[in-house]
mmCIF file of C-alpha atoms in Angstrom:
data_model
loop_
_atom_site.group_PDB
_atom_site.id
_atom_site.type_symbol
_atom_site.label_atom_id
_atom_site.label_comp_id
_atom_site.label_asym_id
_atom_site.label_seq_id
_atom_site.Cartn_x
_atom_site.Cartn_y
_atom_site.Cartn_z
ATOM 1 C CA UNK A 28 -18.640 -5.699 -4.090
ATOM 2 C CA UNK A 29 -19.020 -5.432 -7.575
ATOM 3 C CA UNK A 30 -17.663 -2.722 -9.825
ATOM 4 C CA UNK A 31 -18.232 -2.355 -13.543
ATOM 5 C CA UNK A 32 -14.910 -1.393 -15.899
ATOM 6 C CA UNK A 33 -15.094 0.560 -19.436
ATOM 7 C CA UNK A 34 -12.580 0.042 -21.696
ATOM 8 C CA UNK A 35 -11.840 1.926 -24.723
ATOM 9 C CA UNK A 36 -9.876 2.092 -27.906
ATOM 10 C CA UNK A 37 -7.634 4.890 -27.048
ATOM 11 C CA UNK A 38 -6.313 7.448 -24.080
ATOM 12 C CA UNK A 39 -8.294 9.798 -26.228
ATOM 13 C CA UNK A 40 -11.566 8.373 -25.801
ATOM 14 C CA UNK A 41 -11.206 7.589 -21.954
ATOM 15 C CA UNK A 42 -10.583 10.947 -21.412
ATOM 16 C CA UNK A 43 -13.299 11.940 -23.416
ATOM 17 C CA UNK A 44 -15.944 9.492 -21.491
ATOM 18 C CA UNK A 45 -14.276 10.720 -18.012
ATOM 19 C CA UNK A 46 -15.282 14.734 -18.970
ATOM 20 C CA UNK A 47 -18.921 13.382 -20.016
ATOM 21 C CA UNK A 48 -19.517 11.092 -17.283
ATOM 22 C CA UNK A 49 -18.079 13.928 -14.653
ATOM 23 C CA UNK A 50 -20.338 16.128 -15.950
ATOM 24 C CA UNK A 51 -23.085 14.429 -15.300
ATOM 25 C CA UNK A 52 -22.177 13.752 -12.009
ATOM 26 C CA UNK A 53 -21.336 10.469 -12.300
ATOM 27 C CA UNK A 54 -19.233 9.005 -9.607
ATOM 28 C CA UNK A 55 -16.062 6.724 -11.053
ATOM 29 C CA UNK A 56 -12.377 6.590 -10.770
ATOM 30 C CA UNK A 57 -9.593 6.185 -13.246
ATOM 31 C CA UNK A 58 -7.807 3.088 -12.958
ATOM 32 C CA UNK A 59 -5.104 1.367 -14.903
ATOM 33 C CA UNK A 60 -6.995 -1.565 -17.485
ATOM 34 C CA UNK A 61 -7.094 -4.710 -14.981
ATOM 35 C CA UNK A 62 -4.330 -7.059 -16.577
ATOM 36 C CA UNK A 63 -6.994 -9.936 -16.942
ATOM 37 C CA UNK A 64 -9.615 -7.821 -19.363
ATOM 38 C CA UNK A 65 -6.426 -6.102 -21.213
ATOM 39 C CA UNK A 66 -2.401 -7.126 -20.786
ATOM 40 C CA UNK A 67 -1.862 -3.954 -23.003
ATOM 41 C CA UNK A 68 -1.209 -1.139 -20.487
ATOM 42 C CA UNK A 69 -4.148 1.705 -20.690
ATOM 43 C CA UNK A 70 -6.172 3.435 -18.280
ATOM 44 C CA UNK A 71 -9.970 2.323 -17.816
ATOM 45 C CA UNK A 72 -12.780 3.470 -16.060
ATOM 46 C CA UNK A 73 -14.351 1.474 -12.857
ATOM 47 C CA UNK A 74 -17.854 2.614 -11.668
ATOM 48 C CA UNK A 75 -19.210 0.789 -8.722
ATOM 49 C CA UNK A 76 -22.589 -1.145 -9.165
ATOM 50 C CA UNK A 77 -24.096 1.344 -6.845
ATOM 51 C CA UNK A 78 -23.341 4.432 -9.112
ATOM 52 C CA UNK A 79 -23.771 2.284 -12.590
ATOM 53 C CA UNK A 80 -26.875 2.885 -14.339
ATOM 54 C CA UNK A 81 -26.327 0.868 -17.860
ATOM 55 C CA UNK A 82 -29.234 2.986 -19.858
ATOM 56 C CA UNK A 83 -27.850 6.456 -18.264
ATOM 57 C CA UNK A 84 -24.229 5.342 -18.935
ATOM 58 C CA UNK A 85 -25.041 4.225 -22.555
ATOM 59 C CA UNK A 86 -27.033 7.520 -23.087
ATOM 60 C CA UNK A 87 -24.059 9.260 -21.697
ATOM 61 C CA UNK A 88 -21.058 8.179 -23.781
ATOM 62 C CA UNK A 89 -23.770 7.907 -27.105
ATOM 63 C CA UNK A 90 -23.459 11.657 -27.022
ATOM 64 C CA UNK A 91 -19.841 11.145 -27.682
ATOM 65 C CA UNK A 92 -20.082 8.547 -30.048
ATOM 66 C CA UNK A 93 -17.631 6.567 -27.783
ATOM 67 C CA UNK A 94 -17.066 2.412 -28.505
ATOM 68 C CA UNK A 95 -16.121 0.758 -25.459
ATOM 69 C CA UNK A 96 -16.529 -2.466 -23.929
ATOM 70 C CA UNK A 97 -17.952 -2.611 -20.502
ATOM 71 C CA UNK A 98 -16.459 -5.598 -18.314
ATOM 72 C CA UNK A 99 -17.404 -6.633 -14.714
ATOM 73 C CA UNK A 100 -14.762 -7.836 -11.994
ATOM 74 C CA UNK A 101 -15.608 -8.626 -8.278
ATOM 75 C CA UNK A 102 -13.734 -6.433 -5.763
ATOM 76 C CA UNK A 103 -13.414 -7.816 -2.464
ATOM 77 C CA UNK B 26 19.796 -29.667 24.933
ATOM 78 C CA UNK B 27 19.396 -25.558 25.335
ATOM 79 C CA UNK B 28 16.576 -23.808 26.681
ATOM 80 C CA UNK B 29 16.190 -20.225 26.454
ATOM 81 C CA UNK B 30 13.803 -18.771 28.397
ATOM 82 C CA UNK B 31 13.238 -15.782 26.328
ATOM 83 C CA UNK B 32 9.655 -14.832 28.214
ATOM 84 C CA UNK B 33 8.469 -11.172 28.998
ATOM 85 C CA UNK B 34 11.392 -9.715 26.608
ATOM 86 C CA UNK B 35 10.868 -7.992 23.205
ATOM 87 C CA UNK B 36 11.679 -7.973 19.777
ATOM 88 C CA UNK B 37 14.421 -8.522 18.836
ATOM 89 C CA UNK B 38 15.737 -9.760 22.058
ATOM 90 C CA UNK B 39 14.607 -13.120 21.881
ATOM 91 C CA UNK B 40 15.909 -13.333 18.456
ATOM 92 C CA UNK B 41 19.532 -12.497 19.517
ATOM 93 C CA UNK B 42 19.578 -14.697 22.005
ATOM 94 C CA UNK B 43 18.380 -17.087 19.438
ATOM 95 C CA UNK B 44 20.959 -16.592 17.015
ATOM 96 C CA UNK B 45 23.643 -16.775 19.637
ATOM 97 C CA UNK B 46 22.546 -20.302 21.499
ATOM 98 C CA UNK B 47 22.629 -21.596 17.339
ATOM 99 C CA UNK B 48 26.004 -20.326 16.978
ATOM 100 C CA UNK B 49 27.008 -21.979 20.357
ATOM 101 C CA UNK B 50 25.381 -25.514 20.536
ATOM 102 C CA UNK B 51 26.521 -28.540 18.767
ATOM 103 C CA UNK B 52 25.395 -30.508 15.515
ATOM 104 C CA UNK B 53 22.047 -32.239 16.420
ATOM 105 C CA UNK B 54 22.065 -30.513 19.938
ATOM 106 C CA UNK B 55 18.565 -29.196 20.204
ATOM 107 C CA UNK B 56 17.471 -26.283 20.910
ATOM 108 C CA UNK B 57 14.074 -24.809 22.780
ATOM 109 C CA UNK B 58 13.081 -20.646 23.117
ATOM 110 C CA UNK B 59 10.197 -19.891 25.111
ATOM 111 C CA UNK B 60 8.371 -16.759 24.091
ATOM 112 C CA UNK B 61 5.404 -15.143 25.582
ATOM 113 C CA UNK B 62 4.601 -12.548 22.578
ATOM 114 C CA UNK B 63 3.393 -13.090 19.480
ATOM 115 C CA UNK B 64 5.522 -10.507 17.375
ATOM 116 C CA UNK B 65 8.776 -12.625 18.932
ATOM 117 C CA UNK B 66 6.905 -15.732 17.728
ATOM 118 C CA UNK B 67 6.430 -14.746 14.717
ATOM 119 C CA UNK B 68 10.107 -13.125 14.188
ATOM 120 C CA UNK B 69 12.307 -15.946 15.839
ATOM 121 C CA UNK B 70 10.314 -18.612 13.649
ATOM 122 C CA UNK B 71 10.164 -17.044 9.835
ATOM 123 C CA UNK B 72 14.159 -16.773 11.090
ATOM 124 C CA UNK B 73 14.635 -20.228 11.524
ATOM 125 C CA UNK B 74 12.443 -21.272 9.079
ATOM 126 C CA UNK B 75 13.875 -18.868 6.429
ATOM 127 C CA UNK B 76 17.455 -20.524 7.394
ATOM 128 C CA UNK B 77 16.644 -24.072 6.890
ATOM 129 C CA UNK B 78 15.085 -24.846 10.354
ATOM 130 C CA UNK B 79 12.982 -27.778 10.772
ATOM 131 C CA UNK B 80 11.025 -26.041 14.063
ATOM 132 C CA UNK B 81 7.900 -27.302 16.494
ATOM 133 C CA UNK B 82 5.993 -25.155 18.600
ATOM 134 C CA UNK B 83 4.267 -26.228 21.240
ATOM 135 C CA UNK B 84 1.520 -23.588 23.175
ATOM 136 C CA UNK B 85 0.221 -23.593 26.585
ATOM 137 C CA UNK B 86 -1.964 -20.159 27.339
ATOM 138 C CA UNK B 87 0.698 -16.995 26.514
ATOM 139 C CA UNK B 88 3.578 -19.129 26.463
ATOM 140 C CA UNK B 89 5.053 -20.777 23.459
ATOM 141 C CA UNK B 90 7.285 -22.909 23.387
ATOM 142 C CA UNK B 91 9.825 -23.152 19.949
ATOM 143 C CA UNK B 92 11.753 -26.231 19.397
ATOM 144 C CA UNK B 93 14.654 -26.436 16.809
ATOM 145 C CA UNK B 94 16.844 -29.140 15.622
ATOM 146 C CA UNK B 95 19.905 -28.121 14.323
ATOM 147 C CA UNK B 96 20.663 -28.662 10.856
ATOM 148 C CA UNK B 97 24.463 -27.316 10.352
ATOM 149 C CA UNK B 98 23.302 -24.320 8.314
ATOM 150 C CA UNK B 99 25.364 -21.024 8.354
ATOM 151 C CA UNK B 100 23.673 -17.563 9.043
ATOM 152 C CA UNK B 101 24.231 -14.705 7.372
ATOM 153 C CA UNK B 102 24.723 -11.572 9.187
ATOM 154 C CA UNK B 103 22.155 -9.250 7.391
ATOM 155 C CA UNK B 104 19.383 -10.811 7.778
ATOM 156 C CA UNK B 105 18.602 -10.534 11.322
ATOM 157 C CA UNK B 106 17.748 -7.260 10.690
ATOM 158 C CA UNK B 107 14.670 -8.266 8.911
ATOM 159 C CA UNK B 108 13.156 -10.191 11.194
ATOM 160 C CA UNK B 109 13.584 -7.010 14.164
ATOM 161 C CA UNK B 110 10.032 -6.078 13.345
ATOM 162 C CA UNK B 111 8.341 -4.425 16.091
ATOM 163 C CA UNK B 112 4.594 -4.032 14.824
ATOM 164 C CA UNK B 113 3.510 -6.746 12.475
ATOM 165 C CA UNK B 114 2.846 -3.667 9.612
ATOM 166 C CA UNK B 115 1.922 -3.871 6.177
ATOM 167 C CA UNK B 116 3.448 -1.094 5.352
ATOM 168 C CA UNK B 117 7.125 -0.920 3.102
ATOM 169 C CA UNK B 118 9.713 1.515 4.280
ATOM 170 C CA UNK B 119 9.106 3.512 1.304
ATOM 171 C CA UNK B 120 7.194 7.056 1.041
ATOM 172 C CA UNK B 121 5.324 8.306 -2.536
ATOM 173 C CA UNK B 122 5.692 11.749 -2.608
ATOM 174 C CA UNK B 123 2.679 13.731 -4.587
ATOM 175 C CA UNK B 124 4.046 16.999 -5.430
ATOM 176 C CA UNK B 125 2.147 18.011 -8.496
ATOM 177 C CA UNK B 126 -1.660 17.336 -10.180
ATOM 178 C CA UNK B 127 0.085 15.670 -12.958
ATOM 179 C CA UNK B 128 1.798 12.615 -13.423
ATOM 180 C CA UNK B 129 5.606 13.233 -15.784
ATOM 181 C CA UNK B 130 5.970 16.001 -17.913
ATOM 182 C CA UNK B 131 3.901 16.381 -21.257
ATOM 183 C CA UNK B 132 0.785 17.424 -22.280
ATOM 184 C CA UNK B 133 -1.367 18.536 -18.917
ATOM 185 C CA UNK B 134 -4.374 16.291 -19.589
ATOM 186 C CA UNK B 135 -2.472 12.685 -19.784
ATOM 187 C CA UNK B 136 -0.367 13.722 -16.839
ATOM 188 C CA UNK B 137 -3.640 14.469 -15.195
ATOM 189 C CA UNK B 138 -5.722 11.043 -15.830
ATOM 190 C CA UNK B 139 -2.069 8.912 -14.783
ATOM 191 C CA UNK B 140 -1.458 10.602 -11.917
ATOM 192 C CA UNK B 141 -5.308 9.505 -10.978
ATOM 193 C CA UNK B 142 -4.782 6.318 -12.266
ATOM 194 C CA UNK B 143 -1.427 6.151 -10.181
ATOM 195 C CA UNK B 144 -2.742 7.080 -6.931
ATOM 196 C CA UNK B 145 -5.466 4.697 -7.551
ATOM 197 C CA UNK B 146 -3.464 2.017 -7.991
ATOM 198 C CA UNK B 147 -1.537 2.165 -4.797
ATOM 199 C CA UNK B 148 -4.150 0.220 -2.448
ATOM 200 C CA UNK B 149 -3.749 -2.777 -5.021
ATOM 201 C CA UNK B 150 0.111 -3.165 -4.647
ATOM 202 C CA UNK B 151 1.344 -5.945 -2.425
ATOM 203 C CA UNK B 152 3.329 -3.363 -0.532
ATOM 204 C CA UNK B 153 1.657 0.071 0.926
ATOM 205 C CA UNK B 154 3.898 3.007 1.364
ATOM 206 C CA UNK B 155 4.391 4.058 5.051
ATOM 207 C CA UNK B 156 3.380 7.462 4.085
ATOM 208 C CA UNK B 157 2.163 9.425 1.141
ATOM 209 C CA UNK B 158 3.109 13.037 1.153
ATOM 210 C CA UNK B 159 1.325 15.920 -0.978
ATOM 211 C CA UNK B 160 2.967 19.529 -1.407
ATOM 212 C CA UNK B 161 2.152 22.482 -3.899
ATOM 213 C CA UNK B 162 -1.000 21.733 -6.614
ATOM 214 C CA UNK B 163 -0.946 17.473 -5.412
ATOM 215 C CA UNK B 164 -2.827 18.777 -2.359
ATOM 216 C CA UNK B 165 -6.061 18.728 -4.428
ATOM 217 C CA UNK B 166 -6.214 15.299 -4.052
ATOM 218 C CA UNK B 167 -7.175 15.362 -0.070
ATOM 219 C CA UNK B 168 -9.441 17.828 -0.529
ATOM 220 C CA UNK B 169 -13.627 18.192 -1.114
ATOM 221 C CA UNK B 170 -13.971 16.460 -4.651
ATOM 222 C CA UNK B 171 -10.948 14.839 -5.050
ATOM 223 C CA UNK B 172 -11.258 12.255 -7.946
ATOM 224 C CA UNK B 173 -8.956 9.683 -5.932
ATOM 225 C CA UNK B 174 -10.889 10.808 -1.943
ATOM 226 C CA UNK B 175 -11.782 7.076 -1.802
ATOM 227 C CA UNK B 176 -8.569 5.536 -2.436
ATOM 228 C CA UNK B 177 -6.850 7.446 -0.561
ATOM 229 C CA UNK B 178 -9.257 7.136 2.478
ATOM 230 C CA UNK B 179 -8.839 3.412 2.010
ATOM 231 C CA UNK B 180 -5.202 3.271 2.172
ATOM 232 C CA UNK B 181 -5.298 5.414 5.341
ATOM 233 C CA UNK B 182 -7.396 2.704 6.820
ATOM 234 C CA UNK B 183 -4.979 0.819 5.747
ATOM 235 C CA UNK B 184 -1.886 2.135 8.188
ATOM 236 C CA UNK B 185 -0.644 4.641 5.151
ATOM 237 C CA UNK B 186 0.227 7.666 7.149
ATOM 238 C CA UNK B 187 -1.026 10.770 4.800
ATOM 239 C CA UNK B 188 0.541 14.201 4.769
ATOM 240 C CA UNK B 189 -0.565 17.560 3.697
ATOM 241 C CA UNK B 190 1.717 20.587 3.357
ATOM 242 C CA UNK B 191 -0.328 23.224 5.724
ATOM 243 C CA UNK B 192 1.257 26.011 3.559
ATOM 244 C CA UNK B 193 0.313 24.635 0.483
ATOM 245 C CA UNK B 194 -3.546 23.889 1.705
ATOM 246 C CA UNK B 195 -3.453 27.804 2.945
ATOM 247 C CA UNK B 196 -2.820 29.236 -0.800
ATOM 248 C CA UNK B 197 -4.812 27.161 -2.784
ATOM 249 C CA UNK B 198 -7.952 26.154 -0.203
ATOM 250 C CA UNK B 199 -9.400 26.716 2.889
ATOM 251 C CA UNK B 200 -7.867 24.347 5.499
ATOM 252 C CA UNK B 201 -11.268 23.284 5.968
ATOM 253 C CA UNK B 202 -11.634 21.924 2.418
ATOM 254 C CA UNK B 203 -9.048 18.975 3.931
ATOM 255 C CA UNK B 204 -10.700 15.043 3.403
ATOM 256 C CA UNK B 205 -8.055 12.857 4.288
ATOM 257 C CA UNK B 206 -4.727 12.737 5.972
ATOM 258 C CA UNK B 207 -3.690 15.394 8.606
ATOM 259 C CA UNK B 208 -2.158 18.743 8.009
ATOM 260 C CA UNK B 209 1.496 18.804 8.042
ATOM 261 C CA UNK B 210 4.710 20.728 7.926
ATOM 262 C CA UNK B 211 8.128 21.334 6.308
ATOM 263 C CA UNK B 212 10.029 20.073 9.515
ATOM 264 C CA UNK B 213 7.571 16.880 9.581
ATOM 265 C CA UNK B 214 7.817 16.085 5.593
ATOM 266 C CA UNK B 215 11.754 16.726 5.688
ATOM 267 C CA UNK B 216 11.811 14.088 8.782
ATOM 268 C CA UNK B 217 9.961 11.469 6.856
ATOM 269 C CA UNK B 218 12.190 11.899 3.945
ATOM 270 C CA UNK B 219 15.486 11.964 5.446
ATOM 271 C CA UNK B 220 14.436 8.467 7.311
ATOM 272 C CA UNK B 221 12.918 6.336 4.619
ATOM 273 C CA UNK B 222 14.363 4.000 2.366
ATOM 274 C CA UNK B 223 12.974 5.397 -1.013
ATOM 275 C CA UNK B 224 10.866 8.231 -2.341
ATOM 276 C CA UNK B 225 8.923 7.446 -5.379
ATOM 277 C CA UNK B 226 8.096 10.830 -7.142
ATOM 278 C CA UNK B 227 5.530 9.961 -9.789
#
């Protein structure tokens, strides 16, 4: 199973992208960055292939003129 | 030589008897403890393993059949304790104890995304909690549209024993609204505590 993970530059910004996303119903959970895509602690976002749409997602966190890098780990 | 016949007895029998013949039987005398369960298998050999053993086991249908050498090594006490595991669980003797939305104390929206973060974190650690308990505003995490619903449903798959303060569930929701975990009260959730080794409050 395959799950996609957004990182961002700041706290600020995740929680940003979690209140957009949310409201537009997409499903994802708040997860501590994975230590291999970041060492630095901070708190990413993991949406499942099944939910991740990459042109809705983009559209999505354009609104909020978010930069973030979108990384994807295999989850057994 | 020693033979135990340690068959049709239960953890940690077998182990004390174990421990005994080692204390009793000479340098190089060897050493064999039959077993007919595999949670006494498993127990009396990570012992003697863990205190220098060189062991061979040797199967035929239930019964197995554990062979030790004796190497001169000296036990320590505590340990037996360790190996007195009943149910092969995956599960620490530790409980996490939810009693808020928020994770610390600070502004309410960080305290809200590491508390989520936190709980969804806990299926990844090498060691589960026994049981996670929620009281006063953590209960809206085992209810309808709880951001963390799937971890939490995982790590009850798991073995982790989830608790929700009935009361609690009553003021803010409908008992209904419940996802995960069973209903439970003070008397339960005081039991839990006063029996575990640590309670992390995050």
């Amino acid at each position: 199973m395959n799950a996609f993970i957004l990182t961002f530059d700041s706290i600020h910004h995740v929680m940003k992208a979690e209140k957009l996303l949310l409201a537009e119903k997409i499903k994802l959970e708040v997860i501590p960055t994975p230590q291999d895509i970041s060492p630095n602690c901070g708190v990413s976002i993991r949406i499942h292939e099944e939910n991740f749409c990459d042109k809705k997602i983009t559209a999505i966190l354009q609104t909020g003129k978010l930069h973030y890098k979108i990384s994807e780990k295999k989850y057994t | 030589m020693k033979i135990i016949d340690a068959k049709g007895m239960l953890c940690p029998k077998p182990l004390i008897l174990t421990k005994k013949a080692l204390s009793e039987i000479k340098e190089d005398e060897g050493l064999q403890i039959a077993v007919d369960n595999e949670n006494s298998l498993k127990n009396v050999s990570r012992y003697l393993k863990d205190n220098g053993y060189e062991i061979h086991t040797d199967r035929s249908g239930t019964v197995t059949v554990i062979h030790v050498l004796k190497k001169g090594q000296v036990f320590s006490e505590e340990n037996s304790e360790n190996y007195s595991i009943t149910e092969s669980k995956k599960t620490g003797n530790y409980i996490i104890a939810v009693f808020k939305n928020t994770l610390g104390n600070g502004p309410e929206d960080l305290g809200e995304i590491l508390i989520k973060a936190f709980i969804n974190t806990i299926a990844e650690t090498e060691i589960q909690p026994a049981s996670i308990l929620f009281m006063n505003s953590g209960i809206h995490f085992t209810v309808t549209d709880s951001p963390v619903l799937d971890s939490l449903k995982k790590l009850e798959e798991k073995g982790v024993e989830i608790l929700v303060c009935g009361t609690c569930l009553d003021y803010f929701k409908n008992m209904n609204e419940l996802r995960v975990g069973k209903v439970s009260n003070m008397y339960e959730i005081m039991d839990k505590l006063s029996k575990t080794d640590k309670i992390i409050y995050p």
